[in-house]
């Protein structure tokens, strides 16, 4: 992510939150990302 939510960038804090959530889900297996115990 290169967007730091600087004034005038046209982005919102929710964008960073969504990006961070997406990065987390990509970095972890679906079972762990969903909070379930791995089989």
mmCIF file of C-alpha atoms in Angstrom:
data_model
loop_
_atom_site.group_PDB
_atom_site.id
_atom_site.type_symbol
_atom_site.label_atom_id
_atom_site.label_comp_id
_atom_site.label_asym_id
_atom_site.label_seq_id
_atom_site.Cartn_x
_atom_site.Cartn_y
_atom_site.Cartn_z
ATOM 1 C CA UNK A 1 0.000 0.000 0.000
ATOM 2 C CA UNK A 2 1.460 3.301 -1.071
ATOM 3 C CA UNK A 3 -1.557 5.388 -0.051
ATOM 4 C CA UNK A 4 -1.001 6.954 3.370
ATOM 5 C CA UNK A 5 -4.397 8.704 3.417
ATOM 6 C CA UNK A 6 -2.793 12.118 2.978
ATOM 7 C CA UNK A 7 -5.121 15.127 2.664
ATOM 8 C CA UNK A 8 -6.453 15.384 -0.871
ATOM 9 C CA UNK A 9 -5.626 11.780 -1.727
ATOM 10 C CA UNK A 10 -9.327 11.001 -2.023
ATOM 11 C CA UNK A 11 -9.106 7.926 0.192
ATOM 12 C CA UNK A 12 -10.625 7.136 3.571
ATOM 13 C CA UNK A 13 -9.379 5.225 6.652
ATOM 14 C CA UNK A 14 -11.839 2.471 5.698
ATOM 15 C CA UNK A 15 -9.746 1.863 2.569
ATOM 16 C CA UNK A 16 -6.675 1.091 4.660
ATOM 17 C CA UNK A 17 -8.756 -1.107 6.960
ATOM 18 C CA UNK A 18 -10.086 -3.093 4.008
ATOM 19 C CA UNK A 19 -6.609 -3.365 2.488
ATOM 20 C CA UNK A 20 -5.135 -4.623 5.758
ATOM 21 C CA UNK A 21 -7.944 -7.155 6.111
ATOM 22 C CA UNK A 22 -7.345 -8.387 2.567
ATOM 23 C CA UNK A 23 -3.605 -8.682 3.161
ATOM 24 C CA UNK A 24 -4.260 -10.691 6.325
ATOM 25 C CA UNK A 25 -6.631 -13.086 4.564
ATOM 26 C CA UNK A 26 -4.078 -13.624 1.771
ATOM 27 C CA UNK A 27 -1.274 -14.294 4.247
ATOM 28 C CA UNK A 28 -3.205 -16.901 6.281
ATOM 29 C CA UNK A 29 -4.973 -20.117 5.285
ATOM 30 C CA UNK A 30 -8.773 -19.648 5.013
ATOM 31 C CA UNK A 31 -9.401 -21.711 8.152
ATOM 32 C CA UNK A 32 -7.191 -19.473 10.293
ATOM 33 C CA UNK A 33 -8.457 -16.279 8.681
ATOM 34 C CA UNK A 34 -12.012 -17.348 9.525
ATOM 35 C CA UNK A 35 -11.017 -18.034 13.130
ATOM 36 C CA UNK A 36 -11.564 -21.779 12.804
ATOM 37 C CA UNK A 37 -9.254 -24.472 14.118
ATOM 38 C CA UNK A 38 -7.146 -26.101 11.371
ATOM 39 C CA UNK A 39 -8.208 -29.683 10.656
#
